[in-house]
CSV table of C-alpha atoms in Angstrom, one decimal:
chain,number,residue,atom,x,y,z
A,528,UNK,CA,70.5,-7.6,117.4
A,529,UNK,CA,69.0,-10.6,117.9
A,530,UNK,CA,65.2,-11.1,116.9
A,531,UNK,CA,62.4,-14.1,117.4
A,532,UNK,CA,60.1,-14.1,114.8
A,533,UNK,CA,56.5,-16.1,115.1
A,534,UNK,CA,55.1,-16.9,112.1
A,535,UNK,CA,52.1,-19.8,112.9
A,536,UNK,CA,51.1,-19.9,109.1
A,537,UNK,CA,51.6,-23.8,107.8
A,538,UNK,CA,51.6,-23.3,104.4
A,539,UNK,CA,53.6,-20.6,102.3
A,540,UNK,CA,51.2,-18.3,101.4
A,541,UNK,CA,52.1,-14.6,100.8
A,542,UNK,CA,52.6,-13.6,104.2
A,543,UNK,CA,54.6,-16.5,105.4
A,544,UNK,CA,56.9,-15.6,102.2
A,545,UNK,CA,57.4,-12.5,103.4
A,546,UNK,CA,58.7,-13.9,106.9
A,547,UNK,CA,61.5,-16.0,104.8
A,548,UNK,CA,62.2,-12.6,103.1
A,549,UNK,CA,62.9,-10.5,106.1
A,550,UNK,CA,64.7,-13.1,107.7
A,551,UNK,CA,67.1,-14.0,105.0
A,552,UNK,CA,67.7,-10.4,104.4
A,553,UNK,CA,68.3,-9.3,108.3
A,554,UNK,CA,70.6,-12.2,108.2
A,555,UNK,CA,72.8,-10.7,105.5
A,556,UNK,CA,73.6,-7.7,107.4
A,557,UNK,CA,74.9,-9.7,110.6
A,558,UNK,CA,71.2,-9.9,112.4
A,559,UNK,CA,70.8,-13.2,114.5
A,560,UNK,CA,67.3,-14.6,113.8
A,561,UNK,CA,65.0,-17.1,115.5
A,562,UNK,CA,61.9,-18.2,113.9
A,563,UNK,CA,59.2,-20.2,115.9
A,564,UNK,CA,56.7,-22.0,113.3
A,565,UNK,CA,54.6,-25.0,113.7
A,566,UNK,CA,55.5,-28.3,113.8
A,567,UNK,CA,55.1,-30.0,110.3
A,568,UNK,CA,55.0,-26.9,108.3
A,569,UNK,CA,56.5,-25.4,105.2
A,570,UNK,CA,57.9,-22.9,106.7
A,571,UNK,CA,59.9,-25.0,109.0
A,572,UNK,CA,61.1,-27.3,106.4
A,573,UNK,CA,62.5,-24.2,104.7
A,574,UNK,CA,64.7,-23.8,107.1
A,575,UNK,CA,65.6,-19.9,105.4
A,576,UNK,CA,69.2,-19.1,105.5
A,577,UNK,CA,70.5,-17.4,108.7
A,578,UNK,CA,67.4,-18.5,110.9
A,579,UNK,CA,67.3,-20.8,113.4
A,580,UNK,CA,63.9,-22.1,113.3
A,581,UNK,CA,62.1,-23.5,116.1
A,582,UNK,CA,59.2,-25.7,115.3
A,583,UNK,CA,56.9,-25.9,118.4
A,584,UNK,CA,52.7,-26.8,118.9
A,585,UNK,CA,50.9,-23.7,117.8
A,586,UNK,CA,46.9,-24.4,118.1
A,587,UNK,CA,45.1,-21.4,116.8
A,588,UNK,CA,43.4,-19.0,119.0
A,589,UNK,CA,41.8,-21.2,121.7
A,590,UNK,CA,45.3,-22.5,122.4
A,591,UNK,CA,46.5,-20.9,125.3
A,592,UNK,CA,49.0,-22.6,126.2
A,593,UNK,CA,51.2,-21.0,123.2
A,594,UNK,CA,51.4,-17.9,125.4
A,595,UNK,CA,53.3,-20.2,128.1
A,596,UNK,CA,54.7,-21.7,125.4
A,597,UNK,CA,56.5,-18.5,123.6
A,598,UNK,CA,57.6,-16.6,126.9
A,599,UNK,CA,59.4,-19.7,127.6
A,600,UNK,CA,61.3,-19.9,124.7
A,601,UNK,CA,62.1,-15.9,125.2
A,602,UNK,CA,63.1,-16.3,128.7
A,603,UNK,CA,65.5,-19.3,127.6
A,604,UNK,CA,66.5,-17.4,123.9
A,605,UNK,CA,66.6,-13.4,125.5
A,606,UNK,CA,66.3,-11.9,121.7
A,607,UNK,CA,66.3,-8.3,122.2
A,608,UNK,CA,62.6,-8.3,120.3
A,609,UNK,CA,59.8,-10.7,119.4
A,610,UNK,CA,58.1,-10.0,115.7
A,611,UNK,CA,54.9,-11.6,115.8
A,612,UNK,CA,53.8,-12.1,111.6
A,613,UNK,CA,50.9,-13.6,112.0
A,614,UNK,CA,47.5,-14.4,113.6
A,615,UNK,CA,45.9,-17.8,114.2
A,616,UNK,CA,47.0,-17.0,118.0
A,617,UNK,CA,50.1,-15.7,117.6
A,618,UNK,CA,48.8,-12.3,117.4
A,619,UNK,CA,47.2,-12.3,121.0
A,620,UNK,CA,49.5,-15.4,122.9
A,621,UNK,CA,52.3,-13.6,121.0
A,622,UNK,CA,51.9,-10.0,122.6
A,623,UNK,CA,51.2,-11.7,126.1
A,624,UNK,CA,54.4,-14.1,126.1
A,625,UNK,CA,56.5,-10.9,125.0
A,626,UNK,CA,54.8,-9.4,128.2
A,627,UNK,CA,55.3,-11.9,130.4
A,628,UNK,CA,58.7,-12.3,129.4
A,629,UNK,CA,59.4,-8.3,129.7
A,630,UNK,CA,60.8,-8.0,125.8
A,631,UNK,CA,59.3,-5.2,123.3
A,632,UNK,CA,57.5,-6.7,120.9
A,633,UNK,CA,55.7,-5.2,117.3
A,634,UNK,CA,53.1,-6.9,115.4
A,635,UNK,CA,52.8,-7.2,111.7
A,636,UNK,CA,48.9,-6.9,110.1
A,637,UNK,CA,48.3,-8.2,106.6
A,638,UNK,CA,44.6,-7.7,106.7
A,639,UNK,CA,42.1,-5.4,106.4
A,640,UNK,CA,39.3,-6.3,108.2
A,641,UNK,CA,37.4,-3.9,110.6
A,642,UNK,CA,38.0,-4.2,114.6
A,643,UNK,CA,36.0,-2.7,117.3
A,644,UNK,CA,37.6,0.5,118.8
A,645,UNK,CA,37.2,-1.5,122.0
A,646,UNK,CA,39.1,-4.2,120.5
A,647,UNK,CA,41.8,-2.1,119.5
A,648,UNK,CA,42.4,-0.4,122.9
A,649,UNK,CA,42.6,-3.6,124.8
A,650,UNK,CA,45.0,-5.7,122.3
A,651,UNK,CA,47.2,-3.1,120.5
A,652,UNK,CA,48.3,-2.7,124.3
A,653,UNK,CA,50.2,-5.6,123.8
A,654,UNK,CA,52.4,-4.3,121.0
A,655,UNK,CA,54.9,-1.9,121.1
A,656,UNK,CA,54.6,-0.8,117.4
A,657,UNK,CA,52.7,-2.4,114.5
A,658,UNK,CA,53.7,-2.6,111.0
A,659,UNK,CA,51.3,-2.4,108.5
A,660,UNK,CA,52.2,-4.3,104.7
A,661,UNK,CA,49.8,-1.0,103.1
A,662,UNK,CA,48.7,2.4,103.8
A,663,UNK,CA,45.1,1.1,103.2
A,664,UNK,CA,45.5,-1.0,106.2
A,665,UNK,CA,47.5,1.6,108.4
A,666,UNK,CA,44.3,3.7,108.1
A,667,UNK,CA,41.9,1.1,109.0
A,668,UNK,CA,43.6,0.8,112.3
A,669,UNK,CA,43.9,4.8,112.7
A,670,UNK,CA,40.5,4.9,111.8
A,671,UNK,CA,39.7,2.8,115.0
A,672,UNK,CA,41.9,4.7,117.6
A,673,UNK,CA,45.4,3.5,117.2
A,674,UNK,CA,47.9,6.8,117.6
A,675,UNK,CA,49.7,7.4,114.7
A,676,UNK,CA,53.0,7.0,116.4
A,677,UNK,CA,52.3,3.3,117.0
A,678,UNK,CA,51.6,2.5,113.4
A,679,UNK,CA,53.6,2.4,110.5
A,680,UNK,CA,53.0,1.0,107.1
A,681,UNK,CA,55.8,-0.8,105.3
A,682,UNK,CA,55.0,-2.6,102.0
A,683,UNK,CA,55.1,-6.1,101.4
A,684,UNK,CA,57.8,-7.1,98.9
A,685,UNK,CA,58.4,-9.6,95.8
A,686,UNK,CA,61.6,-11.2,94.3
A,687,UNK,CA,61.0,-10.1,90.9
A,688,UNK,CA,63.7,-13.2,89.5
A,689,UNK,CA,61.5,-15.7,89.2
A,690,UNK,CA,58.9,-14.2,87.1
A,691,UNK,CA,61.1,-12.3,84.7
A,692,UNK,CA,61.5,-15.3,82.3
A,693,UNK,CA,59.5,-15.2,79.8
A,694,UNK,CA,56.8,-18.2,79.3
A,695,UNK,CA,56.5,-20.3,76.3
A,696,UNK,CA,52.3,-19.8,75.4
A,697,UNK,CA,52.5,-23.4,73.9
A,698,UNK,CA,54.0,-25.3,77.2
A,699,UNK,CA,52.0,-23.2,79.1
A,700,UNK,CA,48.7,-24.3,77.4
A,701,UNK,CA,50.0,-28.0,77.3
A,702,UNK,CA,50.7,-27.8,80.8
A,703,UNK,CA,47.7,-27.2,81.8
A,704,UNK,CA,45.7,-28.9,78.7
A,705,UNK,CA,44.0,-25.9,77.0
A,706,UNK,CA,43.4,-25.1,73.4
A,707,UNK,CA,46.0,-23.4,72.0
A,708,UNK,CA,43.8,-20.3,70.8
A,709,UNK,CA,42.4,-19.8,74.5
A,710,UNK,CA,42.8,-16.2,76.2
A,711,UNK,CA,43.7,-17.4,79.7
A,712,UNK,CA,42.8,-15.6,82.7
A,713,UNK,CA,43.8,-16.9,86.1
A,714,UNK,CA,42.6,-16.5,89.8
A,715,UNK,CA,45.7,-16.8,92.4
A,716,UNK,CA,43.8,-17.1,95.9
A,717,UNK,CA,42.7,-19.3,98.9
A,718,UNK,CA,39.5,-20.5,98.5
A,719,UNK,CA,37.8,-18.8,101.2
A,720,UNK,CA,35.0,-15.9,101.6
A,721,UNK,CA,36.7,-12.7,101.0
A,722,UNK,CA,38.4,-13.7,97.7
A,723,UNK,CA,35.4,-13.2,95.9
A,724,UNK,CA,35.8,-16.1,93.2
A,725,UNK,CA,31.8,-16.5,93.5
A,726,UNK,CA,32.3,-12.7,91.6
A,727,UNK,CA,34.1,-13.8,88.7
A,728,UNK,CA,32.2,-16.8,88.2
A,729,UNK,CA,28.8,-15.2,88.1
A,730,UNK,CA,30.2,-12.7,85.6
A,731,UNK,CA,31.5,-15.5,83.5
A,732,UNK,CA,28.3,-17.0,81.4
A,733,UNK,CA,27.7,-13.9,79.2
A,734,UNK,CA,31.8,-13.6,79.1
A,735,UNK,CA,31.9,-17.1,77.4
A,736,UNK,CA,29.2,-15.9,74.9
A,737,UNK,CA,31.1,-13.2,73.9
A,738,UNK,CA,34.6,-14.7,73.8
A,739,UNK,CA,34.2,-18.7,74.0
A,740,UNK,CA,37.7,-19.1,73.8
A,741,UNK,CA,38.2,-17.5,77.0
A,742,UNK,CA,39.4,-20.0,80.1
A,743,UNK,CA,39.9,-19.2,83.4
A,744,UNK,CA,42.8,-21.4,85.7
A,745,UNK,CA,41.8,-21.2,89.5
A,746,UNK,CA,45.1,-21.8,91.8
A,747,UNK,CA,44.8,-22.5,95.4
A,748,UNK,CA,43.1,-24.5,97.8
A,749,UNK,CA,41.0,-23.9,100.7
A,750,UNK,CA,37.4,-24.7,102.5
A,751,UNK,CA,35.2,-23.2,99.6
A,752,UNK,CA,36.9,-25.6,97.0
A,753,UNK,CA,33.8,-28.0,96.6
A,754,UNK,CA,31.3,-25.1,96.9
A,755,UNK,CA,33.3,-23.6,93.7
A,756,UNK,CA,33.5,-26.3,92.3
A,757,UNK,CA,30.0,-27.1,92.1
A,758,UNK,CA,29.3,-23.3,91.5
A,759,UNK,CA,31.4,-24.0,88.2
A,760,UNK,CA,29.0,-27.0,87.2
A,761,UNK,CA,25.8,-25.0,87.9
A,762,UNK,CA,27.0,-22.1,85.3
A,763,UNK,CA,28.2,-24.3,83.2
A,764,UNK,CA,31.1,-23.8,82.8
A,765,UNK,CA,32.8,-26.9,83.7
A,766,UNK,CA,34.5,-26.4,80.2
A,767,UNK,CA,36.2,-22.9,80.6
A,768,UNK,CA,37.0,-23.1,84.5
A,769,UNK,CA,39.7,-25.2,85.6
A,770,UNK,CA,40.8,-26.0,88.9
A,771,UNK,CA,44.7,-26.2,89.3
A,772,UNK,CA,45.2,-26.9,93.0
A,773,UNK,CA,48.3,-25.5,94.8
A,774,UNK,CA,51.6,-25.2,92.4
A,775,UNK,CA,54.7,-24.5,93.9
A,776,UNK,CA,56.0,-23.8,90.3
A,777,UNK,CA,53.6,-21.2,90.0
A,778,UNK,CA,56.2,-18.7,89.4
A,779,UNK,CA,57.6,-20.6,86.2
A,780,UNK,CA,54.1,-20.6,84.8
A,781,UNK,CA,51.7,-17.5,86.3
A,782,UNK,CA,53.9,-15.4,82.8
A,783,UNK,CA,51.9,-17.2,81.0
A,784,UNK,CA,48.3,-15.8,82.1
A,785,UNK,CA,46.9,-13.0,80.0
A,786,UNK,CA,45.7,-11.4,82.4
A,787,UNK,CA,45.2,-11.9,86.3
A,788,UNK,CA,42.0,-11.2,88.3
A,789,UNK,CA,41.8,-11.2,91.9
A,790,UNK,CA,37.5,-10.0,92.5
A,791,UNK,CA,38.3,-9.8,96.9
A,792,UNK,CA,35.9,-8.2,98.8
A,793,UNK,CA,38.7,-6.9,101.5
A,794,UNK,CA,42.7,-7.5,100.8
A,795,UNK,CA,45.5,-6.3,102.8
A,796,UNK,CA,47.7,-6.1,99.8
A,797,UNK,CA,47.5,-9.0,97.3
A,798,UNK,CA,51.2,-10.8,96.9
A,799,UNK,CA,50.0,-12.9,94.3
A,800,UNK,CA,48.8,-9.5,92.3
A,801,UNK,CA,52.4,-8.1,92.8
A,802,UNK,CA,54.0,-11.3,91.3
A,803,UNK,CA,51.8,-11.2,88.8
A,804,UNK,CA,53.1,-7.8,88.0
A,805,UNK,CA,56.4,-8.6,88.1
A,806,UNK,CA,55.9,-11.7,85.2
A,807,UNK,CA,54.3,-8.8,83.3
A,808,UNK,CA,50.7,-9.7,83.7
A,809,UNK,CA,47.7,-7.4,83.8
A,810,UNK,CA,45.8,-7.2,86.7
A,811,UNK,CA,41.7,-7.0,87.4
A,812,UNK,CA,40.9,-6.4,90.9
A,813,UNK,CA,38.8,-4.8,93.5
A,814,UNK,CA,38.8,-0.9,94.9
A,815,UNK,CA,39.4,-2.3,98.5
A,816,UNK,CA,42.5,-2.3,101.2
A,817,UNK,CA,45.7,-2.3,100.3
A,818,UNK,CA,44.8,-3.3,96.3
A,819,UNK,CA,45.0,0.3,95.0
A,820,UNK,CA,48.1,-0.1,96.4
A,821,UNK,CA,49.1,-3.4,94.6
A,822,UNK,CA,47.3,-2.1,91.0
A,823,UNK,CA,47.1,1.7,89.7
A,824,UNK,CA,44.1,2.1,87.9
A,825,UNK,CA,44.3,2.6,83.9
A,826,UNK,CA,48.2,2.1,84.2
A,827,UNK,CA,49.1,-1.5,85.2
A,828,UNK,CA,45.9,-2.9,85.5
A,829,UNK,CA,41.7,-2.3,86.1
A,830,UNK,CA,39.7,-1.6,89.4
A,831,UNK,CA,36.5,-2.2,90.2
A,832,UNK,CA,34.0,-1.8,92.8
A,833,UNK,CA,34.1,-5.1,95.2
A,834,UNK,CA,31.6,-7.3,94.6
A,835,UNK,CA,30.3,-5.5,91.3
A,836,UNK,CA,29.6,-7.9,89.0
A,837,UNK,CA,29.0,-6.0,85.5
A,838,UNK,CA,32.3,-4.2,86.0
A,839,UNK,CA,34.2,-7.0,86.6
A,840,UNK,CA,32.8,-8.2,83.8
A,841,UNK,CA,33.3,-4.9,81.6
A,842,UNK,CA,36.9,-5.1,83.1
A,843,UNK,CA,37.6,-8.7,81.7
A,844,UNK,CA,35.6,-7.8,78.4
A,845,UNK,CA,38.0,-4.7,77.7
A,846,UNK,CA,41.4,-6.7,78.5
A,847,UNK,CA,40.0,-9.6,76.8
A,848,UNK,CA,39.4,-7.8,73.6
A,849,UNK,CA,42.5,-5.4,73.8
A,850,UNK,CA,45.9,-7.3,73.2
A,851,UNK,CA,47.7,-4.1,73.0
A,852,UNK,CA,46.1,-2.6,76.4
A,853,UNK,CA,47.2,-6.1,78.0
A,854,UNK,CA,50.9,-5.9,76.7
A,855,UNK,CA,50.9,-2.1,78.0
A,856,UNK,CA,50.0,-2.8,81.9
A,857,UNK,CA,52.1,-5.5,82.0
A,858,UNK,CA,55.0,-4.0,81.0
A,859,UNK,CA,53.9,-0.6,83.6
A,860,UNK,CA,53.7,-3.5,86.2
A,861,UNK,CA,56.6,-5.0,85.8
A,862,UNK,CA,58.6,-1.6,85.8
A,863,UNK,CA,56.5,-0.5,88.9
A,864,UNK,CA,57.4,-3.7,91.2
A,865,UNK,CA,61.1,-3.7,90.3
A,866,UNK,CA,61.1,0.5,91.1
A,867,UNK,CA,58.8,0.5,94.0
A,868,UNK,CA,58.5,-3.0,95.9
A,869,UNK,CA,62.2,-4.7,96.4
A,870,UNK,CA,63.2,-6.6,99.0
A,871,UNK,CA,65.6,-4.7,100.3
A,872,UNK,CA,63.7,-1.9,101.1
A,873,UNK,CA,61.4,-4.0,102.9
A,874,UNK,CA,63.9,-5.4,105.0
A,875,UNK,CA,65.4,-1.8,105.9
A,876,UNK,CA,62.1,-0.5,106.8
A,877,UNK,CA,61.5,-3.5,109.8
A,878,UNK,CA,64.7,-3.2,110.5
A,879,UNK,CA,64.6,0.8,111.3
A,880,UNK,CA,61.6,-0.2,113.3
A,881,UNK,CA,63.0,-2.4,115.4
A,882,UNK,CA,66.0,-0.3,115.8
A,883,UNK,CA,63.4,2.4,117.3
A,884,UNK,CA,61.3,0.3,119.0
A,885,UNK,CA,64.8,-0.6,121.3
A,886,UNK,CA,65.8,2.6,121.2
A,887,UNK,CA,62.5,3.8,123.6
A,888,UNK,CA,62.6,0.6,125.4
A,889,UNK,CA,65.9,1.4,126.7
C-alpha cells in the first residue's frame, strides 16, 4: 500500500502531530508513505521515520494552483490513496488533485465548526470517506447531510512516554520564575478566537482574591497574543498571568501544572488536554465538540458551559481548593489515555479505512 499524505500545517500543533504518528506507525507494518508539507516547515524538517516527505508551495485557500500542484505529484508518485490532514487549502485543492488524478482519496476533520448543508453536498463530493478525530465531530457533519457510511470517527492519539516522568515542583517553578507556594494553572492553546482565553481571564480577578497565590502560565502563540496581553494589564493581573510562548519541551514541564484549563468555545478534540492527562494533570474545560470526549466529567476532570464565566470560575475555585480532588482526576486521566487513546489503535483504525476505501474503488 502505498499512501500520500498532505498535511499543509507549518508548525506542529496537535493535528500535524498526529500526521507524524500515523505515518511512523503505517511505516512499521511495511506501508510506503509520502508526505507533502510546506516548504520551510516543521513538519518537513521532521523528516518522520519511513516517510518520504515532499516539501512543495502550499498558499492557503486562494492558492489554486496547489490543486495543479498535488495531481502532479500523484500522477508522477501513483500512491494507491491520497490522505488529506488538513485544511488551509489542502482540504478543497486536495480533493480536486485526487480527482483529477483519478486516485480515492479520504479526508481527515479536526474541527467542529458548523458548515452549510449546501456546503457539505458540494465538497464532501470530493472525498471518498472522511475520518473524524471524535464522535462530537462525526455528528456535526451527520447533522448537515453527510450519509453515515461516508463518515467515520477515529480518535486522535497521544504517546503517553513523555509525560509519564514525574516533574520536580521546584525546577518547575524556577523554570518558569514563580513563587514557590503558587498553585499553577496553565492554558495550552493558539491564541486565536475559539480558545476562549478572554474566559479565563475575566474569571480571574475575584480568583486572585480568593487564592492570591494562584498563577496562570499561558503557552502558545498566535494573532490574539497582543490583544491578551493587554487584556492581562487591564485586569491586572500582569502579576499572576504569564505568557510562555511556544515550548517545544512542553512535555518535560506541562507534569508540573496543577491543573489544566482549556475555556474553547468549539474544539474538535483537544490534544493538548489529552497530554495533559497523560502527565496526570486535571483538566477544566468546556461542554463543546469533541471535549467530552477528551475529559469525563467528575472523573478526570470539570466541564463547563462554553463561554460561562462563573463556572469556570467555580470550576477553578473547587480544584484550586481541593488537593485531594486534583491528585484523583489526574491519576483517572492518566489511566484513561493509556487504556483508551494509544497510538496503535489510531493507526489500525486509518489503516482499516483505507483498506476499505480500496476495496470499493476496485
Amino acid at each position: 500500500m502505498k499512501i500520500l499524505h498532505v498535511e499543509s500545517g507549518k508548525h506542529l500543533y496537535g493535528g500535524a502531530r498526529q500526521v507524524l504518528y500515523i505515518t511512523e506507525g503505517l511505516a512499521a507494518q511495511g506501508v510506503d508513505n509520502l508526505l507533502a508539507c510546506p516548504l520551510g516547515s516543521e513538519m518537513a524538517r521532521q523528516q518522520p521515520a519511513g516517510t518520504r516527505v515532499l516539501p512543495m508551495k502550499m498558499g492557503g485557500d486562494a492558492d489554486i494552483g496547489l490543486a495543479f500542484r498535488l495531481a502532479r505529484l500523484i500522477r508522477a508518485e501513483k500512491p494507491d490513496l491520497v490522505h488529506l490532514h488538513s485544511r488551509r487549502g489542502a482540504d478543497i485543492w486536495g480533493g480536486l488533485a485526487a480527482r483529477l488524478a483519478g486516485v480515492p482519496c479520504v479526508l481527515s476533520r479536526r474541527v467542529d465548526n458548523p458548515e452549510s448543508r449546501l456546503a457539505v453536498a458540494l465538497k464532501y463530493r470530493l472525498y471518498d470517506h472522511v475520518i473524524t478525530i471524535s464522535e462530537g465531530i462525526r455528528q456535526v457533519l451527520l447533522d448537515e447531510g453527510l450519509p453515515p457510511g461516508k463518515v467515520s470517527c477515529v480518535r486522535s492519539a497521544v504517546d503517553p512516554a513523555p509525560f509519564l516522568p514525574e516533574v520536580d515542583p521546584e525546577a518547575f517553578r524556577a523554570e518558569f520564575r514563580l513563587p514557590q507556594d503558587a498553585l499553577v494553572a496553565g492554558v495550552v492553546a493558539q491564541m486565536i478566537p475559539r480558545k476562549g482565553h478572554r474566559y479565563l481571564f475575566a474569571a480571574l480577578p475575584e480568583l486572585v482574591e480568593r487564592y492570591p497565590e494562584l498563577h496562570v502560565l499561558v503557552f502558545g502563540q498566535g494573532p490574539l497574543q497582543a490583544e491578551l496581553r493587554a487584556d492581562v494589564t487591564a485586569r491586572g493581573l500582569d502579576g499572576n498571568v504569564h505568557f510562555a510562548g511556544f515550548r517545544h519541551d512542553l512535555a518535560h514541564w506541562i507534569g508540573g501544572l496543577d491543573m489544566l484549563v482549556h475555556p474553547a468555545e468549539m474544539e474538535g478534540l483537544g490534544v493538548s488536554l489529552l497530554q495533559a492527562a497523560a502527565a496526570g494533570v486535571p483538566v477544566i474545560t468546556s461542554r463543546a465538540g469533541g471535549l467530552p470526549e477528551a475529559v469525563l466529567d467528575g472523573v478526570t476532570g470539570i466541564l463547563c458551559p462554553p463561554g460561562d464565566v462563573a463556572a469556570l470560575a467555580e470550576a477553578v475555585e473547587r480544584l484550586a481548593g481541593d488537593p485531594d480532588l486534583r491528585r484523583r482526576y489526574g491519576e483517572a486521566g492518566r489511566a484513561r489515555i493509556l487504556a483508551e487513546f494509544s497510538i496503535d489503535g489510531m493507526v489500525e483504525g486509518n489503516r482499516r479505512i483505507y483498506e476499505h476505501v480500496l476495496e470499493n474503488h476496485r
